[in-house]
Structure formats: structure tokens, C-alpha cells
Amino acid sequence: MAFIDDIKARAKADKKTIVLPESMDKRTYDAAEKILKEGIANIVIIGTPEEIAANGAGYDISGAVIVDPFNDPNKQKYIDKFVELRASKGVTPEAAQEQMEKDYMYYACLMCKCGDADGVVSGACHSTGNTIRPALQLLKTKAGISSVSGFFLMEVPDCQYGEDGLFVFADCAVMPEVDAEKMAEVAALSAESFESFVGKKAKVAMLSFSTKGSAKHDNVTKVADAAAIAKEKYPDIDVDGELQLDAALVPSVAELKAPGSAVAGHANTLVFPSLEAGNIGYKLVQRLAKANAYGPILQGLSYPVNDLSRGCYADDIVGVVAMTAVQAQK
Ligand code: ACO
């Protein structure tokens, strides 16, 4: 079974409620129709009657719940919650209301926080920063986690590496700067994400331009330190580094460059040393190897909120909603 079919089957087995706040984009309705027809999730669309009429015409979204942010009986509850969460940042009831009406992503996050929804998918027509900032501000990290990061589940066709071509790549989406501690946490979260979505043991490579001291540079030291921290702090994870990409993936190269490593040559979870490397790396594999890139899926948040590429198709939204619903089942 293809990866995404398996995820859809898991989503259908225990249906969750996912909010789509981008009522200004036709792909939202196309995706909602498909999700409802396939029974992948319950759908909430946030939008005014005018927005729904202008953009949703011709799509059957009769099974969706429509929340009008200007005329919603639950609105005061969300304003109160917003103020409770952000009063220390100077948010007043008036400012909360204005923000929720201007940016439906805030509305969607507050629905989760108040228990009226299980997750959010947005970003078809908003930047990554604008999509995830409300979630970082309102929903915050899971207990014990310091930073949210973003991964792609990569499905590479005709590939003998990773788990028959399945990989997690992280952080490809969120943190412009990572130190060794943060990189170690990304390794732990990514291992959990791989195991949850793929159902196999993660083998985590901490990537660099050096393998086991072959080059000397502060950037190499950072990755080696991150691997050491991850090994000590998360002893149940199979993690190693610093490793070059070929040493991480290819057994014959691993034998030469990192003999004795349980991860080198078998890695299925790749942790990149910077957002540049991660973001460029996933796009290279997506475009040149014609891989499916599902994500960015956020890890470490207290509720599942996921981003989309602005170039996405309705089917991509369906896939990310299914993954969000599976995250919500936990
Ligand atoms: N984990 C947890 N909390 C965080 C994180 C994080 N990684 N980053 C920021 N926060 C928190 C802050 O502590 C702050 O909390 P507070 O308001 O309660 O004090 C809140 O989020 C806002 O933080 P700021 O630093 O003020 O927000 P900023 O405007 O910098 O936004 C963001 C953070 C959006 C993550 C920013 O770092 C960013 O834009 N990252 C890059 C996103 C991107 O462009 N990715 C590449 C494209 S993705 C793709 O190609 C598919």
C-alpha cells in the first residue's frame, strides 16, 4: 500500500475534526469535498457566507461545519481564551477580536485550544511564518519540548535507501538557527515522527559535510556535539553523527567512512545542520528524484497544526489533512 493510502486508512479508523481556515482559496473546497467523500476527517471551514459563496461554488461541502468568524455563538469563548493566553503580551479583548477576524489562523488555533477541533491545516495561500506563528503563540510546545521543528515525509520512487525509499527529513521548515541542543531535540522528535508514520525503527543520521572528524570546523563540531547529546539524552534512539549524506545512506560508503556505526549506511531519518540545508535538500530530492514530499509537518507542538506549500494541489491538502488527523489520534 502506498504511504498516503495507509495514512488515510488510519485517519478513517478514528475520525478527527480538522479546521481549514483558508476559505479565500478554492483549493480548500476542492480538498474538503474529497476529504468528506473519502471519510478521512470531519471538516470545519472558517469563512463568511460571502467568502464561501464566492470561492466554494460548485463544490459539495454539505458535510462540513462552516464557522462564520463574525457571527459565531462560540466567539466570546475564543476571545476570552486568547486574552487568557496572551494578556501578558498586551493582548486586550478588542485586539484579540480584531486579530481573529483578520487572520482566521488565530481563530482555528483557538478552536483547538478550546477543544472544538483536533487540528489545523493551512498555508495554501499564506507563508510558512504566518501559518505557524499563531500556533507557536497560542498552542505552544508539548510538555518537555523546547522548540517546534518541521519535517517532510519523503517517499522516493525506486529507491533502495531508507525504509524502501521512505524518509523523514528535518528541520526543513521552522528554525533558521539551530545549536547542538536544538539539533539533538530535532533528532528525538524526528525519530518519533518516523516511527509513528512509517511504523519502523528510526535510524537517525546527524548530517554534516564531514564524517567522524574528516573535516574540522565549528559547524562540524556542532553536529558532532548534537549527536553526542542525542545519544546521552535519548538512549532509546539509534542516532549517529556527524555523517555525510553518502555515509548515512550507502552501506559501502559507510563501511569506509564510518565503520562500526549502526546507523551509517542504513539511515532513514535525516537531521540537517541548518534550515538552508534542510529546505534545499528536500526540494532537490522532490524535484530531481520525483519524490512525494508530504509536509512540512510540525513536530513538538501541543496540537497538530500543519503547513502547506503555496504551490500545493487539492490532493496535497487531502494528504496533509490525513497526516494531521493521524497526529491528532495520539
Ligand atoms: N518553537 C517554539 N516556539 C517558537 C519557535 C520554535 N521553533 N520559534 C518561535 N517561537 C515562539 C517564540 O518564543 C514566540 O513566543 P511568544 O510570542 O509567546 O514570546 C513566538 O513563537 C513568536 O516568535 P517570534 O520570534 O516573535 O516570531 P517570528 O516572527 O520569528 O516567527 C517563525 C517564528 C515563524 C518560526 C520564524 O522563525 C520563521 O519565519 N521561520 C522560517 C519559516 C520559513 O520561512 N520556512 C521555510 C519555508 S517552508 C517550505 O519551504 C515548505
PDB file of C-alpha atoms in Angstrom, residues 56-193:
ATOM      1  CA  GLY A  56     -16.819  27.364  -2.755  1.00  0.00           C
ATOM      2  CA  ALA A  57     -19.404  27.425  -5.529  1.00  0.00           C
ATOM      3  CA  GLY A  58     -19.649  24.113  -7.350  1.00  0.00           C
ATOM      4  CA  TYR A  59     -18.061  22.030  -4.572  1.00  0.00           C
ATOM      5  CA  ASP A  60     -20.105  19.717  -2.371  1.00  0.00           C
ATOM      6  CA  ILE A  61     -19.095  20.702   1.149  1.00  0.00           C
ATOM      7  CA  SER A  62     -22.504  19.959   2.642  1.00  0.00           C
ATOM      8  CA  GLY A  63     -20.848  17.680   5.241  1.00  0.00           C
ATOM      9  CA  ALA A  64     -18.539  20.440   6.522  1.00  0.00           C
ATOM     10  CA  VAL A  65     -19.211  22.685   9.514  1.00  0.00           C
ATOM     11  CA  ILE A  66     -18.954  26.327   8.479  1.00  0.00           C
ATOM     12  CA  VAL A  67     -17.879  28.796  11.171  1.00  0.00           C
ATOM     13  CA  ASP A  68     -18.524  32.452  10.357  1.00  0.00           C
ATOM     14  CA  PRO A  69     -15.940  34.385  12.408  1.00  0.00           C
ATOM     15  CA  PHE A  70     -18.209  37.450  12.507  1.00  0.00           C
ATOM     16  CA  ASN A  71     -21.290  35.575  13.621  1.00  0.00           C
ATOM     17  CA  ASP A  72     -20.316  32.584  15.746  1.00  0.00           C
ATOM     18  CA  PRO A  73     -22.037  31.803  19.074  1.00  0.00           C
ATOM     19  CA  ASN A  74     -18.703  30.482  20.413  1.00  0.00           C
ATOM     20  CA  LYS A  75     -16.734  33.602  19.527  1.00  0.00           C
ATOM     21  CA  GLN A  76     -16.674  35.157  23.021  1.00  0.00           C
ATOM     22  CA  LYS A  77     -15.225  31.911  24.411  1.00  0.00           C
ATOM     23  CA  TYR A  78     -12.363  32.159  21.911  1.00  0.00           C
ATOM     24  CA  ILE A  79     -11.759  35.846  22.643  1.00  0.00           C
ATOM     25  CA  ASP A  80     -11.593  35.070  26.366  1.00  0.00           C
ATOM     26  CA  LYS A  81      -9.138  32.226  25.746  1.00  0.00           C
ATOM     27  CA  PHE A  82      -6.976  34.439  23.512  1.00  0.00           C
ATOM     28  CA  VAL A  83      -6.806  37.104  26.234  1.00  0.00           C
ATOM     29  CA  GLU A  84      -6.099  34.489  28.929  1.00  0.00           C
ATOM     30  CA  LEU A  85      -3.183  33.140  26.885  1.00  0.00           C
ATOM     31  CA  ARG A  86      -1.724  36.447  25.684  1.00  0.00           C
ATOM     32  CA  ALA A  87      -2.664  39.110  28.266  1.00  0.00           C
ATOM     33  CA  SER A  88       0.983  39.130  29.397  1.00  0.00           C
ATOM     34  CA  LYS A  89       1.864  40.177  25.819  1.00  0.00           C
ATOM     35  CA  GLY A  90      -0.602  43.067  25.993  1.00  0.00           C
ATOM     36  CA  VAL A  91      -3.483  41.417  24.116  1.00  0.00           C
ATOM     37  CA  THR A  92      -6.804  43.063  25.044  1.00  0.00           C
ATOM     38  CA  PRO A  93     -10.277  41.684  24.151  1.00  0.00           C
ATOM     39  CA  GLU A  94     -10.535  44.256  21.341  1.00  0.00           C
ATOM     40  CA  ALA A  95      -7.122  43.308  19.935  1.00  0.00           C
ATOM     41  CA  ALA A  96      -7.946  39.592  20.202  1.00  0.00           C
ATOM     42  CA  GLN A  97     -11.218  40.034  18.300  1.00  0.00           C
ATOM     43  CA  GLU A  98      -9.535  42.108  15.607  1.00  0.00           C
ATOM     44  CA  GLN A  99      -6.743  39.567  15.146  1.00  0.00           C
ATOM     45  CA  MET A 100      -9.174  36.630  14.947  1.00  0.00           C
ATOM     46  CA  GLU A 101     -11.322  38.408  12.358  1.00  0.00           C
ATOM     47  CA  LYS A 102      -8.310  39.499  10.315  1.00  0.00           C
ATOM     48  CA  ASP A 103      -6.405  36.214  10.444  1.00  0.00           C
ATOM     49  CA  TYR A 104      -8.520  33.051  10.626  1.00  0.00           C
ATOM     50  CA  MET A 105      -5.452  31.012  11.615  1.00  0.00           C
ATOM     51  CA  TYR A 106      -5.807  32.539  15.099  1.00  0.00           C
ATOM     52  CA  TYR A 107      -9.471  31.513  15.119  1.00  0.00           C
ATOM     53  CA  ALA A 108      -8.569  27.955  14.114  1.00  0.00           C
ATOM     54  CA  CYS A 109      -5.896  27.611  16.807  1.00  0.00           C
ATOM     55  CA  LEU A 110      -8.334  28.876  19.447  1.00  0.00           C
ATOM     56  CA  MET A 111     -10.896  26.287  18.336  1.00  0.00           C
ATOM     57  CA  CYS A 112      -8.271  23.598  19.073  1.00  0.00           C
ATOM     58  CA  LYS A 113      -7.284  25.163  22.368  1.00  0.00           C
ATOM     59  CA  CYS A 114     -10.957  25.237  23.479  1.00  0.00           C
ATOM     60  CA  GLY A 115     -11.497  21.603  22.493  1.00  0.00           C
ATOM     61  CA  ASP A 116     -13.750  22.314  19.497  1.00  0.00           C
ATOM     62  CA  ALA A 117     -11.329  20.888  16.921  1.00  0.00           C
ATOM     63  CA  ASP A 118      -8.396  18.474  16.844  1.00  0.00           C
ATOM     64  CA  GLY A 119      -6.022  20.081  14.342  1.00  0.00           C
ATOM     65  CA  VAL A 120      -5.463  22.726  11.669  1.00  0.00           C
ATOM     66  CA  VAL A 121      -4.124  22.675   8.106  1.00  0.00           C
ATOM     67  CA  SER A 122      -3.340  25.958   6.373  1.00  0.00           C
ATOM     68  CA  GLY A 123      -0.713  27.603   4.180  1.00  0.00           C
ATOM     69  CA  ALA A 124      -2.062  27.189   0.621  1.00  0.00           C
ATOM     70  CA  CYS A 125      -2.207  30.972   0.405  1.00  0.00           C
ATOM     71  CA  HIS A 126      -0.222  32.085   3.463  1.00  0.00           C
ATOM     72  CA  SER A 127       3.532  31.991   4.086  1.00  0.00           C
ATOM     73  CA  THR A 128       5.000  29.428   6.469  1.00  0.00           C
ATOM     74  CA  GLY A 129       5.818  32.147   9.005  1.00  0.00           C
ATOM     75  CA  ASN A 130       2.256  33.499   9.003  1.00  0.00           C
ATOM     76  CA  THR A 131       0.830  29.990   9.191  1.00  0.00           C
ATOM     77  CA  ILE A 132       2.822  28.785  12.153  1.00  0.00           C
ATOM     78  CA  ARG A 133       3.250  31.965  14.223  1.00  0.00           C
ATOM     79  CA  PRO A 134      -0.337  31.826  15.643  1.00  0.00           C
ATOM     80  CA  ALA A 135       0.221  28.193  16.616  1.00  0.00           C
ATOM     81  CA  LEU A 136       3.527  28.993  18.311  1.00  0.00           C
ATOM     82  CA  GLN A 137       1.922  31.878  20.193  1.00  0.00           C
ATOM     83  CA  LEU A 138      -1.338  30.204  21.235  1.00  0.00           C
ATOM     84  CA  LEU A 139      -0.779  26.460  21.309  1.00  0.00           C
ATOM     85  CA  LYS A 140       2.883  26.334  22.355  1.00  0.00           C
ATOM     86  CA  THR A 141       5.105  23.273  22.565  1.00  0.00           C
ATOM     87  CA  LYS A 142       4.282  19.907  24.105  1.00  0.00           C
ATOM     88  CA  ALA A 143       5.374  19.478  27.719  1.00  0.00           C
ATOM     89  CA  GLY A 144       9.122  18.915  27.917  1.00  0.00           C
ATOM     90  CA  ILE A 145       9.808  20.168  24.371  1.00  0.00           C
ATOM     91  CA  SER A 146      11.666  23.445  23.838  1.00  0.00           C
ATOM     92  CA  SER A 147      11.251  24.019  20.088  1.00  0.00           C
ATOM     93  CA  VAL A 148       8.896  23.223  17.256  1.00  0.00           C
ATOM     94  CA  SER A 149      10.508  21.953  14.060  1.00  0.00           C
ATOM     95  CA  GLY A 150       9.147  20.808  10.710  1.00  0.00           C
ATOM     96  CA  PHE A 151       9.731  17.615   8.762  1.00  0.00           C
ATOM     97  CA  PHE A 152       8.878  16.229   5.373  1.00  0.00           C
ATOM     98  CA  LEU A 153       7.917  12.605   4.943  1.00  0.00           C
ATOM     99  CA  MET A 154       9.754  11.840   1.706  1.00  0.00           C
ATOM    100  CA  GLU A 155       8.592   8.979  -0.500  1.00  0.00           C
ATOM    101  CA  VAL A 156      11.301   8.400  -3.102  1.00  0.00           C
ATOM    102  CA  PRO A 157      10.358   6.143  -6.022  1.00  0.00           C
ATOM    103  CA  ASP A 158      12.548   3.123  -6.926  1.00  0.00           C
ATOM    104  CA  CYS A 159      14.887   3.757  -4.004  1.00  0.00           C
ATOM    105  CA  GLN A 160      16.762   1.096  -2.051  1.00  0.00           C
ATOM    106  CA  TYR A 161      17.813   3.504   0.696  1.00  0.00           C
ATOM    107  CA  GLY A 162      15.975   4.469   3.874  1.00  0.00           C
ATOM    108  CA  GLU A 163      12.901   2.348   4.522  1.00  0.00           C
ATOM    109  CA  ASP A 164      12.375   1.312   0.884  1.00  0.00           C
ATOM    110  CA  GLY A 165      12.502   4.972  -0.126  1.00  0.00           C
ATOM    111  CA  LEU A 166      10.644   6.398   2.894  1.00  0.00           C
ATOM    112  CA  PHE A 167      12.477   9.015   4.956  1.00  0.00           C
ATOM    113  CA  VAL A 168      11.902  11.796   7.434  1.00  0.00           C
ATOM    114  CA  PHE A 169      13.898  14.959   6.628  1.00  0.00           C
ATOM    115  CA  ALA A 170      14.110  17.663   9.364  1.00  0.00           C
ATOM    116  CA  ASP A 171      14.208  20.547  10.160  1.00  0.00           C
ATOM    117  CA  CYS A 172      13.189  21.760   6.710  1.00  0.00           C
ATOM    118  CA  ALA A 173      10.712  24.436   7.731  1.00  0.00           C
ATOM    119  CA  VAL A 174      10.928  26.254  11.037  1.00  0.00           C
ATOM    120  CA  MET A 175      14.180  27.165  12.821  1.00  0.00           C
ATOM    121  CA  PRO A 176      16.547  29.434  10.936  1.00  0.00           C
ATOM    122  CA  GLU A 177      19.259  28.770  13.566  1.00  0.00           C
ATOM    123  CA  VAL A 178      19.885  25.544  15.490  1.00  0.00           C
ATOM    124  CA  ASP A 179      22.518  24.903  18.143  1.00  0.00           C
ATOM    125  CA  ALA A 180      23.651  21.418  19.201  1.00  0.00           C
ATOM    126  CA  GLU A 181      20.951  21.117  21.910  1.00  0.00           C
ATOM    127  CA  LYS A 182      18.163  22.048  19.496  1.00  0.00           C
ATOM    128  CA  MET A 183      19.516  19.741  16.811  1.00  0.00           C
ATOM    129  CA  ALA A 184      19.527  16.875  19.329  1.00  0.00           C
ATOM    130  CA  GLU A 185      15.882  17.611  20.140  1.00  0.00           C
ATOM    131  CA  VAL A 186      15.032  17.652  16.423  1.00  0.00           C
ATOM    132  CA  ALA A 187      16.638  14.182  16.233  1.00  0.00           C
ATOM    133  CA  ALA A 188      14.416  12.864  19.034  1.00  0.00           C
ATOM    134  CA  LEU A 189      11.217  14.372  17.610  1.00  0.00           C
ATOM    135  CA  SER A 190      12.065  13.171  14.110  1.00  0.00           C
ATOM    136  CA  ALA A 191      12.694   9.622  15.322  1.00  0.00           C
ATOM    137  CA  GLU A 192       9.266   9.651  16.977  1.00  0.00           C
ATOM    138  CA  SER A 193       7.663  11.052  13.815  1.00  0.00           C
TER     139      SER A 193
END
